[in-house]
Amino acid sequence: MNIIKINGLEKKLDGKEILKGINLEVNKGTIIGIVGPSGSGKSTLLRCINRLIESDRGSIIFNKKNIRDIFPTELRRKIVMVHQESVMFPGSVYNNVSYGASLIADVKKSHILKCIKDAGLTEDFLDTDASKLSGGEKKRVALARALALDPSILLLDEPTSGVDPKKVQTVEKNIIDFSKNRKLTVLWVTHNIDQAMRVSSCIANLKDGVIREVCKTKDFKWEGAY
């Protein structure tokens, strides 16, 4: 059963047509890799899905409800995005990861610690000043912060860019396990086709604002995809 259904989605930015009639259905608990060249509209698509920007035409249905009928802050607790550039709040890693989740529920430290570990960090980071972290470490804190909200859908925009190469596959495995254990749906934008092949059960190829192909990962032919 699909958790999200996108019909005829269009978006212009600064007068330029970025999305040109996107159609996509994603089933609950699926990890879908969204690949395509730079400027193809991948990040714009994610930002439309959780209403960081509004589409010009078309519809996005989440759990059988049009997202325009869901208050944005409520929607963003269920559809959480991890951006390419990770912004840290003042304070410790623990405060950063627990911040959003603590606004909507009592949060146990064990839950925050698990999310930090799932993002590829260790308990040693809990009291570290988040502003002092490296770019890759900040990316993992942002991922942990998203996981702590226990979302229905996770939108990942190049989630391992800047991450220590030795940690990348650990982060990938943890997200895959998290998706399986919690039936978490993941839309994973990456320029790295090899990564998309590793993490996803299906792949959507986005080029020039149009989804050219959606298929099972095993059927994806990456030669000439771009």
PDB file of C-alpha atoms in Angstrom:
ATOM      1  CA  MET A   1       0.000   0.000   0.000  1.00  0.00           C
ATOM      2  CA  ASN A   2       1.387   3.404  -0.934  1.00  0.00           C
ATOM      3  CA  ILE A   3       2.110   5.895   1.822  1.00  0.00           C
ATOM      4  CA  ILE A   4       2.723   8.737  -0.597  1.00  0.00           C
ATOM      5  CA  LYS A   5       1.377   9.410  -4.071  1.00  0.00           C
ATOM      6  CA  ILE A   6       2.557  12.289  -6.248  1.00  0.00           C
ATOM      7  CA  ASN A   7       0.521  13.339  -9.269  1.00  0.00           C
ATOM      8  CA  GLY A   8       1.530  15.865 -11.923  1.00  0.00           C
ATOM      9  CA  LEU A   9       3.843  17.848  -9.638  1.00  0.00           C
ATOM     10  CA  GLU A  10       5.227  21.036 -11.166  1.00  0.00           C
ATOM     11  CA  LYS A  11       7.503  23.702  -9.702  1.00  0.00           C
ATOM     12  CA  LYS A  12       9.269  26.780 -11.052  1.00  0.00           C
ATOM     13  CA  LEU A  13      12.100  28.556  -9.234  1.00  0.00           C
ATOM     14  CA  ASP A  14      13.201  32.020 -10.374  1.00  0.00           C
ATOM     15  CA  GLY A  15      11.153  31.540 -13.514  1.00  0.00           C
ATOM     16  CA  LYS A  16      12.872  28.272 -14.417  1.00  0.00           C
ATOM     17  CA  GLU A  17      10.833  25.084 -14.692  1.00  0.00           C
ATOM     18  CA  ILE A  18      12.417  22.614 -12.243  1.00  0.00           C
ATOM     19  CA  LEU A  19       9.763  19.897 -11.873  1.00  0.00           C
ATOM     20  CA  LYS A  20       7.730  19.103 -14.973  1.00  0.00           C
ATOM     21  CA  GLY A  21       4.876  16.809 -14.026  1.00  0.00           C
ATOM     22  CA  ILE A  22       6.325  14.378 -11.494  1.00  0.00           C
ATOM     23  CA  ASN A  23       4.356  11.169 -10.914  1.00  0.00           C
ATOM     24  CA  LEU A  24       5.527   8.786  -8.204  1.00  0.00           C
ATOM     25  CA  GLU A  25       4.054   6.281  -5.757  1.00  0.00           C
ATOM     26  CA  VAL A  26       6.025   4.978  -2.784  1.00  0.00           C
ATOM     27  CA  ASN A  27       4.936   2.047  -0.623  1.00  0.00           C
ATOM     28  CA  LYS A  28       5.167   2.054   3.153  1.00  0.00           C
ATOM     29  CA  GLY A  29       8.493   0.770   4.468  1.00  0.00           C
ATOM     30  CA  THR A  30      10.249   1.164   1.116  1.00  0.00           C
ATOM     31  CA  ILE A  31      13.642   2.782   0.586  1.00  0.00           C
ATOM     32  CA  ILE A  32      13.584   4.444  -2.817  1.00  0.00           C
ATOM     33  CA  GLY A  33      16.767   5.860  -4.285  1.00  0.00           C
ATOM     34  CA  ILE A  34      16.273   9.053  -6.285  1.00  0.00           C
ATOM     35  CA  VAL A  35      19.140   9.552  -8.703  1.00  0.00           C
ATOM     36  CA  GLY A  36      19.892  12.049 -11.413  1.00  0.00           C
ATOM     37  CA  PRO A  37      22.386  14.685 -12.482  1.00  0.00           C
ATOM     38  CA  SER A  38      22.946  17.930 -10.610  1.00  0.00           C
ATOM     39  CA  GLY A  39      20.099  20.360 -11.263  1.00  0.00           C
ATOM     40  CA  SER A  40      17.607  17.671 -12.232  1.00  0.00           C
ATOM     41  CA  GLY A  41      15.189  18.622  -9.429  1.00  0.00           C
ATOM     42  CA  LYS A  42      15.950  15.993  -6.789  1.00  0.00           C
ATOM     43  CA  SER A  43      16.274  18.367  -3.829  1.00  0.00           C
ATOM     44  CA  THR A  44      13.336  20.471  -5.020  1.00  0.00           C
ATOM     45  CA  LEU A  45      11.157  17.363  -5.063  1.00  0.00           C
ATOM     46  CA  LEU A  46      12.015  16.554  -1.440  1.00  0.00           C
ATOM     47  CA  ARG A  47      11.345  20.131  -0.348  1.00  0.00           C
ATOM     48  CA  CYS A  48       7.909  20.028  -1.976  1.00  0.00           C
ATOM     49  CA  ILE A  49       7.040  16.770  -0.231  1.00  0.00           C
ATOM     50  CA  ASN A  50       7.289  18.272   3.264  1.00  0.00           C
ATOM     51  CA  ARG A  51       6.133  21.742   2.200  1.00  0.00           C
ATOM     52  CA  LEU A  52       9.367  23.614   2.720  1.00  0.00           C
ATOM     53  CA  ILE A  53       8.332  25.050  -0.621  1.00  0.00           C
ATOM     54  CA  GLU A  54       4.915  24.825  -2.257  1.00  0.00           C
ATOM     55  CA  SER A  55       4.428  23.174  -5.626  1.00  0.00           C
ATOM     56  CA  ASP A  56       2.801  25.189  -8.405  1.00  0.00           C
ATOM     57  CA  ARG A  57       0.609  22.383  -9.712  1.00  0.00           C
ATOM     58  CA  GLY A  58      -0.213  18.783  -8.955  1.00  0.00           C
ATOM     59  CA  SER A  59      -0.863  16.986  -5.698  1.00  0.00           C
ATOM     60  CA  ILE A  60       0.972  15.045  -3.013  1.00  0.00           C
ATOM     61  CA  ILE A  61      -1.143  12.563  -1.057  1.00  0.00           C
ATOM     62  CA  PHE A  62       0.256  11.336   2.269  1.00  0.00           C
ATOM     63  CA  ASN A  63      -1.677   8.567   4.025  1.00  0.00           C
ATOM     64  CA  LYS A  64      -4.672   9.319   1.786  1.00  0.00           C
ATOM     65  CA  LYS A  65      -4.667  13.010   2.701  1.00  0.00           C
ATOM     66  CA  ASN A  66      -3.540  15.941   0.573  1.00  0.00           C
ATOM     67  CA  ILE A  67      -0.522  17.522   2.259  1.00  0.00           C
ATOM     68  CA  ARG A  68      -2.022  20.975   1.654  1.00  0.00           C
ATOM     69  CA  ASP A  69      -4.685  19.991   4.196  1.00  0.00           C
ATOM     70  CA  ILE A  70      -2.058  19.205   6.854  1.00  0.00           C
ATOM     71  CA  PHE A  71      -0.568  22.027   8.931  1.00  0.00           C
ATOM     72  CA  PRO A  72       3.117  22.340   7.918  1.00  0.00           C
ATOM     73  CA  THR A  73       4.585  21.837  11.403  1.00  0.00           C
ATOM     74  CA  GLU A  74       2.446  18.722  11.884  1.00  0.00           C
ATOM     75  CA  LEU A  75       3.459  17.420   8.454  1.00  0.00           C
ATOM     76  CA  ARG A  76       7.167  17.946   9.180  1.00  0.00           C
ATOM     77  CA  ARG A  77       6.969  15.775  12.280  1.00  0.00           C
ATOM     78  CA  LYS A  78       5.787  12.901  10.106  1.00  0.00           C
ATOM     79  CA  ILE A  79       7.799  13.678   6.983  1.00  0.00           C
ATOM     80  CA  VAL A  80      11.259  14.703   8.177  1.00  0.00           C
ATOM     81  CA  MET A  81      14.028  15.979   5.930  1.00  0.00           C
ATOM     82  CA  VAL A  82      17.785  15.791   6.421  1.00  0.00           C
ATOM     83  CA  HIS A  83      19.353  18.526   4.286  1.00  0.00           C
ATOM     84  CA  GLN A  84      22.669  18.566   2.482  1.00  0.00           C
ATOM     85  CA  GLU A  85      23.809  21.420   4.712  1.00  0.00           C
ATOM     86  CA  SER A  86      23.356  20.524   8.392  1.00  0.00           C
ATOM     87  CA  VAL A  87      22.415  23.377  10.729  1.00  0.00           C
ATOM     88  CA  MET A  88      23.249  22.878  14.407  1.00  0.00           C
ATOM     89  CA  PHE A  89      21.408  24.513  17.313  1.00  0.00           C
ATOM     90  CA  PRO A  90      23.501  26.036  20.135  1.00  0.00           C
ATOM     91  CA  GLY A  91      24.486  23.454  22.735  1.00  0.00           C
ATOM     92  CA  SER A  92      25.488  19.833  22.956  1.00  0.00           C
ATOM     93  CA  VAL A  93      24.916  16.980  20.565  1.00  0.00           C
ATOM     94  CA  TYR A  94      22.371  15.565  23.017  1.00  0.00           C
ATOM     95  CA  ASN A  95      20.423  18.839  23.022  1.00  0.00           C
ATOM     96  CA  ASN A  96      20.484  18.956  19.240  1.00  0.00           C
ATOM     97  CA  VAL A  97      19.195  15.419  18.802  1.00  0.00           C
ATOM     98  CA  SER A  98      16.532  15.633  21.507  1.00  0.00           C
ATOM     99  CA  TYR A  99      15.279  19.143  20.657  1.00  0.00           C
ATOM    100  CA  GLY A 100      12.517  18.384  18.157  1.00  0.00           C
ATOM    101  CA  ALA A 101      11.391  15.148  19.785  1.00  0.00           C
ATOM    102  CA  SER A 102      11.138  16.770  23.230  1.00  0.00           C
ATOM    103  CA  LEU A 103       8.590  19.266  21.908  1.00  0.00           C
ATOM    104  CA  ILE A 104       6.056  16.538  21.201  1.00  0.00           C
ATOM    105  CA  ALA A 105       6.731  13.830  23.798  1.00  0.00           C
ATOM    106  CA  ASP A 106       8.719  12.829  26.847  1.00  0.00           C
ATOM    107  CA  VAL A 107      11.969  11.539  25.411  1.00  0.00           C
ATOM    108  CA  LYS A 108      14.098   8.923  27.128  1.00  0.00           C
ATOM    109  CA  LYS A 109      17.853   9.272  27.012  1.00  0.00           C
ATOM    110  CA  SER A 110      18.073   5.668  25.797  1.00  0.00           C
ATOM    111  CA  HIS A 111      16.032   6.622  22.708  1.00  0.00           C
ATOM    112  CA  ILE A 112      18.325   9.567  21.937  1.00  0.00           C
ATOM    113  CA  LEU A 113      21.404   7.403  22.427  1.00  0.00           C
ATOM    114  CA  LYS A 114      20.056   4.745  20.055  1.00  0.00           C
ATOM    115  CA  CYS A 115      19.354   7.374  17.389  1.00  0.00           C
ATOM    116  CA  ILE A 116      22.879   8.764  17.785  1.00  0.00           C
ATOM    117  CA  LYS A 117      24.336   5.274  17.359  1.00  0.00           C
ATOM    118  CA  ASP A 118      22.077   4.565  14.368  1.00  0.00           C
ATOM    119  CA  ALA A 119      23.492   7.702  12.755  1.00  0.00           C
ATOM    120  CA  GLY A 120      27.030   6.382  13.161  1.00  0.00           C
ATOM    121  CA  LEU A 121      28.137   8.326  16.256  1.00  0.00           C
ATOM    122  CA  THR A 122      29.113   7.060  19.706  1.00  0.00           C
ATOM    123  CA  GLU A 123      27.999   7.910  23.229  1.00  0.00           C
ATOM    124  CA  ASP A 124      31.195   9.949  23.629  1.00  0.00           C
ATOM    125  CA  PHE A 125      29.625  12.662  21.464  1.00  0.00           C
ATOM    126  CA  LEU A 126      26.618  13.315  23.742  1.00  0.00           C
ATOM    127  CA  ASP A 127      28.115  16.266  25.621  1.00  0.00           C
ATOM    128  CA  THR A 128      30.169  17.644  22.732  1.00  0.00           C
ATOM    129  CA  ASP A 129      29.451  21.199  21.562  1.00  0.00           C
ATOM    130  CA  ALA A 130      27.689  20.605  18.238  1.00  0.00           C
ATOM    131  CA  SER A 131      29.213  23.737  16.703  1.00  0.00           C
ATOM    132  CA  LYS A 132      32.691  22.211  17.061  1.00  0.00           C
ATOM    133  CA  LEU A 133      31.916  19.119  14.997  1.00  0.00           C
ATOM    134  CA  SER A 134      33.209  18.411  11.517  1.00  0.00           C
ATOM    135  CA  GLY A 135      30.868  18.667   8.543  1.00  0.00           C
ATOM    136  CA  GLY A 136      30.411  14.900   8.402  1.00  0.00           C
ATOM    137  CA  GLU A 137      29.722  14.689  12.137  1.00  0.00           C
ATOM    138  CA  LYS A 138      27.132  17.461  11.866  1.00  0.00           C
ATOM    139  CA  LYS A 139      25.459  15.512   9.064  1.00  0.00           C
ATOM    140  CA  ARG A 140      25.167  12.487  11.355  1.00  0.00           C
ATOM    141  CA  VAL A 141      23.759  14.604  14.204  1.00  0.00           C
ATOM    142  CA  ALA A 142      21.120  15.947  11.800  1.00  0.00           C
ATOM    143  CA  LEU A 143      20.258  12.374  10.828  1.00  0.00           C
ATOM    144  CA  ALA A 144      19.988  11.343  14.494  1.00  0.00           C
ATOM    145  CA  ARG A 145      17.742  14.360  15.147  1.00  0.00           C
ATOM    146  CA  ALA A 146      15.446  13.238  12.338  1.00  0.00           C
ATOM    147  CA  LEU A 147      15.334   9.635  13.579  1.00  0.00           C
ATOM    148  CA  ALA A 148      14.492  10.835  17.107  1.00  0.00           C
ATOM    149  CA  LEU A 149      11.189  12.219  15.821  1.00  0.00           C
ATOM    150  CA  ASP A 150      10.164   8.679  14.818  1.00  0.00           C
ATOM    151  CA  PRO A 151       8.841   9.867  11.442  1.00  0.00           C
ATOM    152  CA  SER A 152       6.709   7.989   8.939  1.00  0.00           C
ATOM    153  CA  ILE A 153       8.838   9.205   6.029  1.00  0.00           C
ATOM    154  CA  LEU A 154      12.485  10.217   6.025  1.00  0.00           C
ATOM    155  CA  LEU A 155      13.706  12.492   3.230  1.00  0.00           C
ATOM    156  CA  LEU A 156      17.474  12.240   2.823  1.00  0.00           C
ATOM    157  CA  ASP A 157      19.337  14.722   0.627  1.00  0.00           C
ATOM    158  CA  GLU A 158      22.843  13.312   0.094  1.00  0.00           C
ATOM    159  CA  PRO A 159      22.946  12.089   3.727  1.00  0.00           C
ATOM    160  CA  THR A 160      26.501  10.745   3.606  1.00  0.00           C
ATOM    161  CA  SER A 161      28.204  13.598   1.759  1.00  0.00           C
ATOM    162  CA  GLY A 162      31.126  14.762   3.868  1.00  0.00           C
ATOM    163  CA  VAL A 163      30.938  11.674   6.080  1.00  0.00           C
ATOM    164  CA  ASP A 164      34.165   9.754   6.722  1.00  0.00           C
ATOM    165  CA  PRO A 165      34.265   7.061   3.994  1.00  0.00           C
ATOM    166  CA  LYS A 166      34.930   4.464   6.695  1.00  0.00           C
ATOM    167  CA  LYS A 167      31.583   5.371   8.287  1.00  0.00           C
ATOM    168  CA  VAL A 168      29.446   5.595   5.150  1.00  0.00           C
ATOM    169  CA  GLN A 169      28.436   1.951   4.875  1.00  0.00           C
ATOM    170  CA  THR A 170      27.771   1.805   8.631  1.00  0.00           C
ATOM    171  CA  VAL A 171      25.354   4.726   8.296  1.00  0.00           C
ATOM    172  CA  GLU A 172      23.762   3.080   5.256  1.00  0.00           C
ATOM    173  CA  LYS A 173      23.264  -0.202   7.106  1.00  0.00           C
ATOM    174  CA  ASN A 174      21.799   1.548  10.154  1.00  0.00           C
ATOM    175  CA  ILE A 175      19.239   3.417   8.047  1.00  0.00           C
ATOM    176  CA  ILE A 176      18.294   0.205   6.241  1.00  0.00           C
ATOM    177  CA  ASP A 177      17.844  -1.579   9.583  1.00  0.00           C
ATOM    178  CA  PHE A 178      15.884   1.370  10.989  1.00  0.00           C
ATOM    179  CA  SER A 179      13.574   1.264   7.970  1.00  0.00           C
ATOM    180  CA  LYS A 180      12.977  -2.474   8.351  1.00  0.00           C
ATOM    181  CA  ASN A 181      12.417  -2.387  12.105  1.00  0.00           C
ATOM    182  CA  ARG A 182      10.063   0.601  12.097  1.00  0.00           C
ATOM    183  CA  LYS A 183       8.471   0.266   8.657  1.00  0.00           C
ATOM    184  CA  LEU A 184      10.053   3.634   7.898  1.00  0.00           C
ATOM    185  CA  THR A 185       9.703   4.914   4.344  1.00  0.00           C
ATOM    186  CA  VAL A 186      12.851   6.578   3.004  1.00  0.00           C
ATOM    187  CA  LEU A 187      13.314   8.765  -0.069  1.00  0.00           C
ATOM    188  CA  TRP A 188      17.076   8.845  -0.498  1.00  0.00           C
ATOM    189  CA  VAL A 189      18.523  11.406  -2.922  1.00  0.00           C
ATOM    190  CA  THR A 190      22.052  10.616  -4.049  1.00  0.00           C
ATOM    191  CA  HIS A 191      24.298  11.407  -7.000  1.00  0.00           C
ATOM    192  CA  ASN A 192      26.069   8.115  -6.272  1.00  0.00           C
ATOM    193  CA  ILE A 193      24.383   5.350  -8.247  1.00  0.00           C
ATOM    194  CA  ASP A 194      26.446   2.685  -6.478  1.00  0.00           C
ATOM    195  CA  GLN A 195      25.050   3.906  -3.158  1.00  0.00           C
ATOM    196  CA  ALA A 196      21.507   3.890  -4.519  1.00  0.00           C
ATOM    197  CA  MET A 197      22.023   0.292  -5.633  1.00  0.00           C
ATOM    198  CA  ARG A 198      23.241  -0.670  -2.146  1.00  0.00           C
ATOM    199  CA  VAL A 199      20.525   0.953  -0.052  1.00  0.00           C
ATOM    200  CA  SER A 200      17.301   0.961  -2.044  1.00  0.00           C
ATOM    201  CA  SER A 201      14.721  -1.577  -3.108  1.00  0.00           C
ATOM    202  CA  CYS A 202      13.707   0.575  -6.068  1.00  0.00           C
ATOM    203  CA  ILE A 203      15.176   3.514  -7.954  1.00  0.00           C
ATOM    204  CA  ALA A 204      13.629   6.586  -9.570  1.00  0.00           C
ATOM    205  CA  ASN A 205      15.734   8.232 -12.268  1.00  0.00           C
ATOM    206  CA  LEU A 206      15.058  11.986 -12.393  1.00  0.00           C
ATOM    207  CA  LYS A 207      16.354  13.962 -15.350  1.00  0.00           C
ATOM    208  CA  ASP A 208      15.439  17.451 -16.569  1.00  0.00           C
ATOM    209  CA  GLY A 209      12.579  17.675 -14.078  1.00  0.00           C
ATOM    210  CA  VAL A 210      10.921  14.441 -15.188  1.00  0.00           C
ATOM    211  CA  ILE A 211      11.079  10.940 -13.715  1.00  0.00           C
ATOM    212  CA  ARG A 212      12.330   8.906 -16.645  1.00  0.00           C
ATOM    213  CA  GLU A 213      12.115   5.522 -14.978  1.00  0.00           C
ATOM    214  CA  VAL A 214      11.038   3.822 -11.756  1.00  0.00           C
ATOM    215  CA  CYS A 215      12.091   0.219 -11.316  1.00  0.00           C
ATOM    216  CA  LYS A 216      13.285  -2.374  -8.858  1.00  0.00           C
ATOM    217  CA  THR A 217      16.935  -1.873  -8.009  1.00  0.00           C
ATOM    218  CA  LYS A 218      17.942  -5.207  -9.538  1.00  0.00           C
ATOM    219  CA  ASP A 219      16.454  -4.087 -12.867  1.00  0.00           C
ATOM    220  CA  PHE A 220      18.106  -0.653 -12.963  1.00  0.00           C
ATOM    221  CA  LYS A 221      20.566  -0.144 -15.816  1.00  0.00           C
ATOM    222  CA  TRP A 222      22.920   2.595 -14.692  1.00  0.00           C
ATOM    223  CA  GLU A 223      24.869   2.878 -17.936  1.00  0.00           C
ATOM    224  CA  GLY A 224      23.647   6.018 -19.649  1.00  0.00           C
ATOM    225  CA  ALA A 225      21.192   6.785 -16.841  1.00  0.00           C
ATOM    226  CA  TYR A 226      22.285  10.417 -16.876  1.00  0.00           C
TER     227      TYR A 226
END
